[in-house]
């Protein structure tokens, strides 16, 4: 890393002219050594009580660890009464827990190995073998073939978007572990990509299918539902869909089979089909027994549709026969309620000049949604994420995390509480526990950066500028040299990582370092990062500015 940093700095220094500063400066080996002190592996160890990552226990309590001077502190919290217990090791706070009792709760189950998909009940594992799907009984190890007509480049559940691929199956188990939703993927008609490895010894040649602009058609998926216990393939009665998701060109951006959702008893499958150009979204519901498909509604956009900012926000509410749908039709990403029977819009749930980013929890019993959103609180950085609740009918919108900053939420498995680590790029985190109504239960930690400050460390400076056309306020960060002199002139390094997928700034949360930006600044530069127009997390028109 140090060699990479020095090479980068030398490249930047090639344009370092005498006219850029009021006096010439010769960079020495000592200067480089001083600059590396701003890199993450040096500054990270000077931060204590930095964020809370809860491990929830079956009795509703949770534990976590934080770095403290001289070691690690273990903390046990009881949300019911707000009590706190600390100790030097796990046994001191959980004497009877052992290994299993302290496992984190609420996580997603994963298969026995990375190329298997484990059923919700943990009894079955599905995998790909010779382009077909097989299921293995976890207890008896018995293997049963589920499909038989998969062939090369037209196999079942294959994970290949071209730019990313693996050997794991892309599929979705039904809640009762009796069915899987997946597809037979036809990639026979697209281009082939080759990659030769560079390594000691003989190179290896990798070959896979990779759609290119020259291809007249892209990869197609033929949707199927497979009954597992008595193997049967039910083909959905529709034509093939193009290999596209509502978040990206991959249908497994989240790691699972995106844009698919079972109802509770596994009799219906809600899914969304996306056109090659991401302009048309078709919402459908399939009968898992017959394969019949109902066309519910279609949304067409002029540029591209997205179902959220990094998370798919569409939900199927089978009990009330409704669909929560994410759309940017009014220039802002918001939630809408549709009738799943008629396909008609019932009402808009959220509205205003701000953007819903992630729908985190749907409380069907109380008809309340819990979500993250940006830009609603006046006078704050529009990229700061806050946590809200709102009723299904759009009433009683409530801010649950009132502090000015970027909030990161973790729910308890029972949904009654959440932990919140909130901070700003230049303000260290505070970690709190709240109940689901937003009531503050306990301040858990307040990050200690006193040793970091003692080294002369200074945080990045948030900045706001106007876009060249004067239309947009643009937000970013500026890194100044440790010995910054306001009476001097400095060359500017503009760190640019533009694109509709994300800006250069990254997280708005605190960090003692951000790559090598501060280290480069300490060599005598002003380093600037701006999230310009065309980046996500704001309005649709802002995102589409360079479409």
PDB file of N, CA, C and O in Angstrom, residues 63-108:
ATOM      1  N   UNK A  63     -25.209  -7.971  22.851  1.00  0.00           N
ATOM      2  CA  UNK A  63     -23.858  -7.651  23.307  1.00  0.00           C
ATOM      3  C   UNK A  63     -23.051  -7.137  22.130  1.00  0.00           C
ATOM      4  O   UNK A  63     -23.364  -7.376  20.978  1.00  0.00           O
ATOM      5  N   UNK A  64     -21.988  -6.431  22.464  1.00  0.00           N
ATOM      6  CA  UNK A  64     -21.080  -5.925  21.435  1.00  0.00           C
ATOM      7  C   UNK A  64     -19.717  -5.684  22.063  1.00  0.00           C
ATOM      8  O   UNK A  64     -19.551  -5.764  23.293  1.00  0.00           O
ATOM      9  N   UNK A  65     -18.736  -5.414  21.230  1.00  0.00           N
ATOM     10  CA  UNK A  65     -17.402  -5.086  21.708  1.00  0.00           C
ATOM     11  C   UNK A  65     -16.975  -3.741  21.147  1.00  0.00           C
ATOM     12  O   UNK A  65     -17.384  -3.353  20.045  1.00  0.00           O
ATOM     13  N   UNK A  66     -16.169  -3.021  21.900  1.00  0.00           N
ATOM     14  CA  UNK A  66     -15.562  -1.775  21.442  1.00  0.00           C
ATOM     15  C   UNK A  66     -14.102  -1.758  21.857  1.00  0.00           C
ATOM     16  O   UNK A  66     -13.739  -2.288  22.917  1.00  0.00           O
ATOM     17  N   UNK A  67     -13.285  -1.143  21.010  1.00  0.00           N
ATOM     18  CA  UNK A  67     -11.878  -0.963  21.361  1.00  0.00           C
ATOM     19  C   UNK A  67     -11.759   0.146  22.403  1.00  0.00           C
ATOM     20  O   UNK A  67     -12.421   1.180  22.314  1.00  0.00           O
ATOM     21  N   UNK A  68     -10.928  -0.107  23.410  1.00  0.00           N
ATOM     22  CA  UNK A  68     -10.644   0.875  24.453  1.00  0.00           C
ATOM     23  C   UNK A  68      -9.131   0.905  24.638  1.00  0.00           C
ATOM     24  O   UNK A  68      -8.429  -0.029  24.215  1.00  0.00           O
ATOM     25  N   UNK A  69      -8.593   1.952  25.233  1.00  0.00           N
ATOM     26  CA  UNK A  69      -7.149   1.974  25.465  1.00  0.00           C
ATOM     27  C   UNK A  69      -6.690   0.726  26.224  1.00  0.00           C
ATOM     28  O   UNK A  69      -7.223   0.394  27.269  1.00  0.00           O
ATOM     29  N   UNK A  70      -5.778   0.010  25.620  1.00  0.00           N
ATOM     30  CA  UNK A  70      -5.253  -1.188  26.268  1.00  0.00           C
ATOM     31  C   UNK A  70      -5.956  -2.476  25.920  1.00  0.00           C
ATOM     32  O   UNK A  70      -5.556  -3.536  26.394  1.00  0.00           O
ATOM     33  N   UNK A  71      -7.017  -2.420  25.113  1.00  0.00           N
ATOM     34  CA  UNK A  71      -7.682  -3.674  24.767  1.00  0.00           C
ATOM     35  C   UNK A  71      -9.086  -3.518  24.237  1.00  0.00           C
ATOM     36  O   UNK A  71      -9.386  -2.586  23.495  1.00  0.00           O
ATOM     37  N   UNK A  72      -9.952  -4.449  24.656  1.00  0.00           N
ATOM     38  CA  UNK A  72     -11.328  -4.511  24.168  1.00  0.00           C
ATOM     39  C   UNK A  72     -12.269  -4.604  25.355  1.00  0.00           C
ATOM     40  O   UNK A  72     -11.981  -5.297  26.340  1.00  0.00           O
ATOM     41  N   UNK A  73     -13.390  -3.908  25.255  1.00  0.00           N
ATOM     42  CA  UNK A  73     -14.421  -3.997  26.285  1.00  0.00           C
ATOM     43  C   UNK A  73     -15.639  -4.711  25.722  1.00  0.00           C
ATOM     44  O   UNK A  73     -16.081  -4.421  24.609  1.00  0.00           O
ATOM     45  N   UNK A  74     -16.176  -5.657  26.492  1.00  0.00           N
ATOM     46  CA  UNK A  74     -17.394  -6.370  26.123  1.00  0.00           C
ATOM     47  C   UNK A  74     -18.564  -5.733  26.870  1.00  0.00           C
ATOM     48  O   UNK A  74     -18.451  -5.438  28.069  1.00  0.00           O
ATOM     49  N   UNK A  75     -19.667  -5.532  26.165  1.00  0.00           N
ATOM     50  CA  UNK A  75     -20.813  -4.837  26.746  1.00  0.00           C
ATOM     51  C   UNK A  75     -22.086  -5.637  26.500  1.00  0.00           C
ATOM     52  O   UNK A  75     -22.328  -6.106  25.382  1.00  0.00           O
ATOM     53  N   UNK A  76     -22.892  -5.814  27.540  1.00  0.00           N
ATOM     54  CA  UNK A  76     -24.191  -6.480  27.443  1.00  0.00           C
ATOM     55  C   UNK A  76     -25.275  -5.465  27.779  1.00  0.00           C
ATOM     56  O   UNK A  76     -25.213  -4.791  28.805  1.00  0.00           O
ATOM     57  N   UNK A  77     -26.268  -5.354  26.898  1.00  0.00           N
ATOM     58  CA  UNK A  77     -27.360  -4.392  27.067  1.00  0.00           C
ATOM     59  C   UNK A  77     -28.687  -5.129  27.173  1.00  0.00           C
ATOM     60  O   UNK A  77     -28.968  -6.037  26.385  1.00  0.00           O
ATOM     61  N   UNK A  78     -29.514  -4.707  28.133  1.00  0.00           N
ATOM     62  CA  UNK A  78     -30.882  -5.205  28.237  1.00  0.00           C
ATOM     63  C   UNK A  78     -31.831  -4.068  27.842  1.00  0.00           C
ATOM     64  O   UNK A  78     -32.049  -3.135  28.616  1.00  0.00           O
ATOM     65  N   UNK A  79     -32.381  -4.100  26.621  1.00  0.00           N
ATOM     66  CA  UNK A  79     -33.250  -3.014  26.178  1.00  0.00           C
ATOM     67  C   UNK A  79     -34.493  -2.836  27.049  1.00  0.00           C
ATOM     68  O   UNK A  79     -35.025  -1.727  27.144  1.00  0.00           O
ATOM     69  N   UNK A  80     -34.945  -3.903  27.678  1.00  0.00           N
ATOM     70  CA  UNK A  80     -36.177  -3.830  28.465  1.00  0.00           C
ATOM     71  C   UNK A  80     -36.072  -2.851  29.617  1.00  0.00           C
ATOM     72  O   UNK A  80     -37.032  -2.139  29.939  1.00  0.00           O
ATOM     73  N   UNK A  81     -34.903  -2.790  30.275  1.00  0.00           N
ATOM     74  CA  UNK A  81     -34.754  -1.874  31.410  1.00  0.00           C
ATOM     75  C   UNK A  81     -33.593  -0.890  31.228  1.00  0.00           C
ATOM     76  O   UNK A  81     -33.302  -0.093  32.125  1.00  0.00           O
ATOM     77  N   UNK A  82     -32.897  -0.965  30.075  1.00  0.00           N
ATOM     78  CA  UNK A  82     -31.810  -0.041  29.805  1.00  0.00           C
ATOM     79  C   UNK A  82     -30.548  -0.323  30.587  1.00  0.00           C
ATOM     80  O   UNK A  82     -29.636   0.519  30.626  1.00  0.00           O
ATOM     81  N   UNK A  83     -30.453  -1.509  31.202  1.00  0.00           N
ATOM     82  CA  UNK A  83     -29.279  -1.819  32.018  1.00  0.00           C
ATOM     83  C   UNK A  83     -28.089  -2.187  31.136  1.00  0.00           C
ATOM     84  O   UNK A  83     -28.233  -2.641  30.002  1.00  0.00           O
ATOM     85  N   UNK A  84     -26.898  -2.008  31.704  1.00  0.00           N
ATOM     86  CA  UNK A  84     -25.648  -2.198  30.971  1.00  0.00           C
ATOM     87  C   UNK A  84     -24.663  -2.953  31.852  1.00  0.00           C
ATOM     88  O   UNK A  84     -24.491  -2.642  33.034  1.00  0.00           O
ATOM     89  N   UNK A  85     -23.997  -3.949  31.276  1.00  0.00           N
ATOM     90  CA  UNK A  85     -22.994  -4.715  31.990  1.00  0.00           C
ATOM     91  C   UNK A  85     -21.743  -4.774  31.131  1.00  0.00           C
ATOM     92  O   UNK A  85     -21.823  -5.033  29.929  1.00  0.00           O
ATOM     93  N   UNK A  86     -20.579  -4.528  31.728  1.00  0.00           N
ATOM     94  CA  UNK A  86     -19.338  -4.533  30.959  1.00  0.00           C
ATOM     95  C   UNK A  86     -18.347  -5.511  31.564  1.00  0.00           C
ATOM     96  O   UNK A  86     -18.439  -5.880  32.745  1.00  0.00           O
ATOM     97  N   UNK A  87     -17.385  -5.923  30.757  1.00  0.00           N
ATOM     98  CA  UNK A  87     -16.356  -6.839  31.227  1.00  0.00           C
ATOM     99  C   UNK A  87     -15.224  -6.938  30.233  1.00  0.00           C
ATOM    100  O   UNK A  87     -15.325  -6.462  29.090  1.00  0.00           O
ATOM    101  N   UNK A  88     -14.133  -7.587  30.604  1.00  0.00           N
ATOM    102  CA  UNK A  88     -12.959  -7.697  29.735  1.00  0.00           C
ATOM    103  C   UNK A  88     -13.049  -8.807  28.699  1.00  0.00           C
ATOM    104  O   UNK A  88     -12.230  -8.875  27.783  1.00  0.00           O
ATOM    105  N   UNK A  89     -14.039  -9.687  28.838  1.00  0.00           N
ATOM    106  CA  UNK A  89     -14.202 -10.776  27.876  1.00  0.00           C
ATOM    107  C   UNK A  89     -15.677 -11.189  27.845  1.00  0.00           C
ATOM    108  O   UNK A  89     -16.490 -10.728  28.651  1.00  0.00           O
ATOM    109  N   UNK A  90     -15.995 -12.082  26.934  1.00  0.00           N
ATOM    110  CA  UNK A  90     -17.395 -12.485  26.771  1.00  0.00           C
ATOM    111  C   UNK A  90     -17.927 -13.221  27.994  1.00  0.00           C
ATOM    112  O   UNK A  90     -19.071 -13.033  28.397  1.00  0.00           O
ATOM    113  N   UNK A  91     -17.094 -14.045  28.572  1.00  0.00           N
ATOM    114  CA  UNK A  91     -17.552 -14.834  29.713  1.00  0.00           C
ATOM    115  C   UNK A  91     -17.944 -13.950  30.892  1.00  0.00           C
ATOM    116  O   UNK A  91     -18.830 -14.283  31.681  1.00  0.00           O
ATOM    117  N   UNK A  92     -17.305 -12.791  31.017  1.00  0.00           N
ATOM    118  CA  UNK A  92     -17.606 -11.901  32.136  1.00  0.00           C
ATOM    119  C   UNK A  92     -18.988 -11.270  32.023  1.00  0.00           C
ATOM    120  O   UNK A  92     -19.584 -10.891  33.026  1.00  0.00           O
ATOM    121  N   UNK A  93     -19.527 -11.188  30.823  1.00  0.00           N
ATOM    122  CA  UNK A  93     -20.868 -10.622  30.664  1.00  0.00           C
ATOM    123  C   UNK A  93     -21.911 -11.673  30.324  1.00  0.00           C
ATOM    124  O   UNK A  93     -23.107 -11.473  30.530  1.00  0.00           O
ATOM    125  N   UNK A  94     -21.450 -12.835  29.803  1.00  0.00           N
ATOM    126  CA  UNK A  94     -22.350 -13.936  29.448  1.00  0.00           C
ATOM    127  C   UNK A  94     -21.765 -15.232  29.974  1.00  0.00           C
ATOM    128  O   UNK A  94     -21.308 -16.092  29.215  1.00  0.00           O
ATOM    129  N   UNK A  95     -21.765 -15.442  31.266  1.00  0.00           N
ATOM    130  CA  UNK A  95     -21.098 -16.629  31.837  1.00  0.00           C
ATOM    131  C   UNK A  95     -21.699 -17.954  31.400  1.00  0.00           C
ATOM    132  O   UNK A  95     -20.999 -18.969  31.385  1.00  0.00           O
ATOM    133  N   UNK A  96     -22.969 -17.961  31.022  1.00  0.00           N
ATOM    134  CA  UNK A  96     -23.622 -19.224  30.656  1.00  0.00           C
ATOM    135  C   UNK A  96     -23.897 -19.360  29.173  1.00  0.00           C
ATOM    136  O   UNK A  96     -24.524 -20.325  28.737  1.00  0.00           O
ATOM    137  N   UNK A  97     -23.429 -18.398  28.395  1.00  0.00           N
ATOM    138  CA  UNK A  97     -23.814 -18.383  26.981  1.00  0.00           C
ATOM    139  C   UNK A  97     -23.105 -19.433  26.156  1.00  0.00           C
ATOM    140  O   UNK A  97     -23.683 -20.037  25.269  1.00  0.00           O
ATOM    141  N   UNK A  98     -21.822 -19.658  26.394  1.00  0.00           N
ATOM    142  CA  UNK A  98     -21.065 -20.571  25.557  1.00  0.00           C
ATOM    143  C   UNK A  98     -20.883 -19.972  24.183  1.00  0.00           C
ATOM    144  O   UNK A  98     -20.979 -18.772  23.980  1.00  0.00           O
ATOM    145  N   UNK A  99     -20.666 -20.810  23.188  1.00  0.00           N
ATOM    146  CA  UNK A  99     -20.457 -20.302  21.838  1.00  0.00           C
ATOM    147  C   UNK A  99     -21.744 -20.000  21.117  1.00  0.00           C
ATOM    148  O   UNK A  99     -21.928 -18.935  20.557  1.00  0.00           O
ATOM    149  N   UNK A 100     -22.704 -20.948  21.159  1.00  0.00           N
ATOM    150  CA  UNK A 100     -23.915 -20.798  20.358  1.00  0.00           C
ATOM    151  C   UNK A 100     -24.828 -19.714  20.876  1.00  0.00           C
ATOM    152  O   UNK A 100     -25.457 -18.994  20.116  1.00  0.00           O
ATOM    153  N   UNK A 101     -24.920 -19.577  22.201  1.00  0.00           N
ATOM    154  CA  UNK A 101     -25.868 -18.632  22.775  1.00  0.00           C
ATOM    155  C   UNK A 101     -25.572 -17.199  22.441  1.00  0.00           C
ATOM    156  O   UNK A 101     -26.438 -16.347  22.542  1.00  0.00           O
ATOM    157  N   UNK A 102     -24.334 -16.899  22.064  1.00  0.00           N
ATOM    158  CA  UNK A 102     -23.953 -15.524  21.782  1.00  0.00           C
ATOM    159  C   UNK A 102     -23.982 -15.223  20.296  1.00  0.00           C
ATOM    160  O   UNK A 102     -23.473 -14.209  19.855  1.00  0.00           O
ATOM    161  N   UNK A 103     -24.565 -16.101  19.504  1.00  0.00           N
ATOM    162  CA  UNK A 103     -24.589 -15.855  18.063  1.00  0.00           C
ATOM    163  C   UNK A 103     -25.511 -14.708  17.740  1.00  0.00           C
ATOM    164  O   UNK A 103     -26.506 -14.472  18.393  1.00  0.00           O
ATOM    165  N   UNK A 104     -25.155 -13.990  16.691  1.00  0.00           N
ATOM    166  CA  UNK A 104     -25.995 -12.868  16.268  1.00  0.00           C
ATOM    167  C   UNK A 104     -27.317 -13.383  15.745  1.00  0.00           C
ATOM    168  O   UNK A 104     -27.382 -14.399  15.077  1.00  0.00           O
ATOM    169  N   UNK A 105     -28.372 -12.667  16.035  1.00  0.00           N
ATOM    170  CA  UNK A 105     -29.694 -13.068  15.580  1.00  0.00           C
ATOM    171  C   UNK A 105     -30.144 -12.256  14.394  1.00  0.00           C
ATOM    172  O   UNK A 105     -29.614 -11.196  14.097  1.00  0.00           O
ATOM    173  N   UNK A 106     -31.143 -12.753  13.688  1.00  0.00           N
ATOM    174  CA  UNK A 106     -31.764 -11.981  12.627  1.00  0.00           C
ATOM    175  C   UNK A 106     -31.021 -12.001  11.311  1.00  0.00           C
ATOM    176  O   UNK A 106     -31.435 -11.354  10.368  1.00  0.00           O
ATOM    177  N   UNK A 107     -29.893 -12.716  11.228  1.00  0.00           N
ATOM    178  CA  UNK A 107     -29.127 -12.710   9.984  1.00  0.00           C
ATOM    179  C   UNK A 107     -29.743 -13.628   8.950  1.00  0.00           C
ATOM    180  O   UNK A 107     -30.562 -14.500   9.244  1.00  0.00           O
ATOM    181  N   UNK A 108     -29.279 -13.475   7.685  1.00  0.00           N
ATOM    182  CA  UNK A 108     -29.781 -14.313   6.609  1.00  0.00           C
ATOM    183  C   UNK A 108     -29.037 -15.640   6.621  1.00  0.00           C
ATOM    184  O   UNK A 108     -27.823 -15.685   6.733  1.00  0.00           O
TER     185      UNK A 108
END
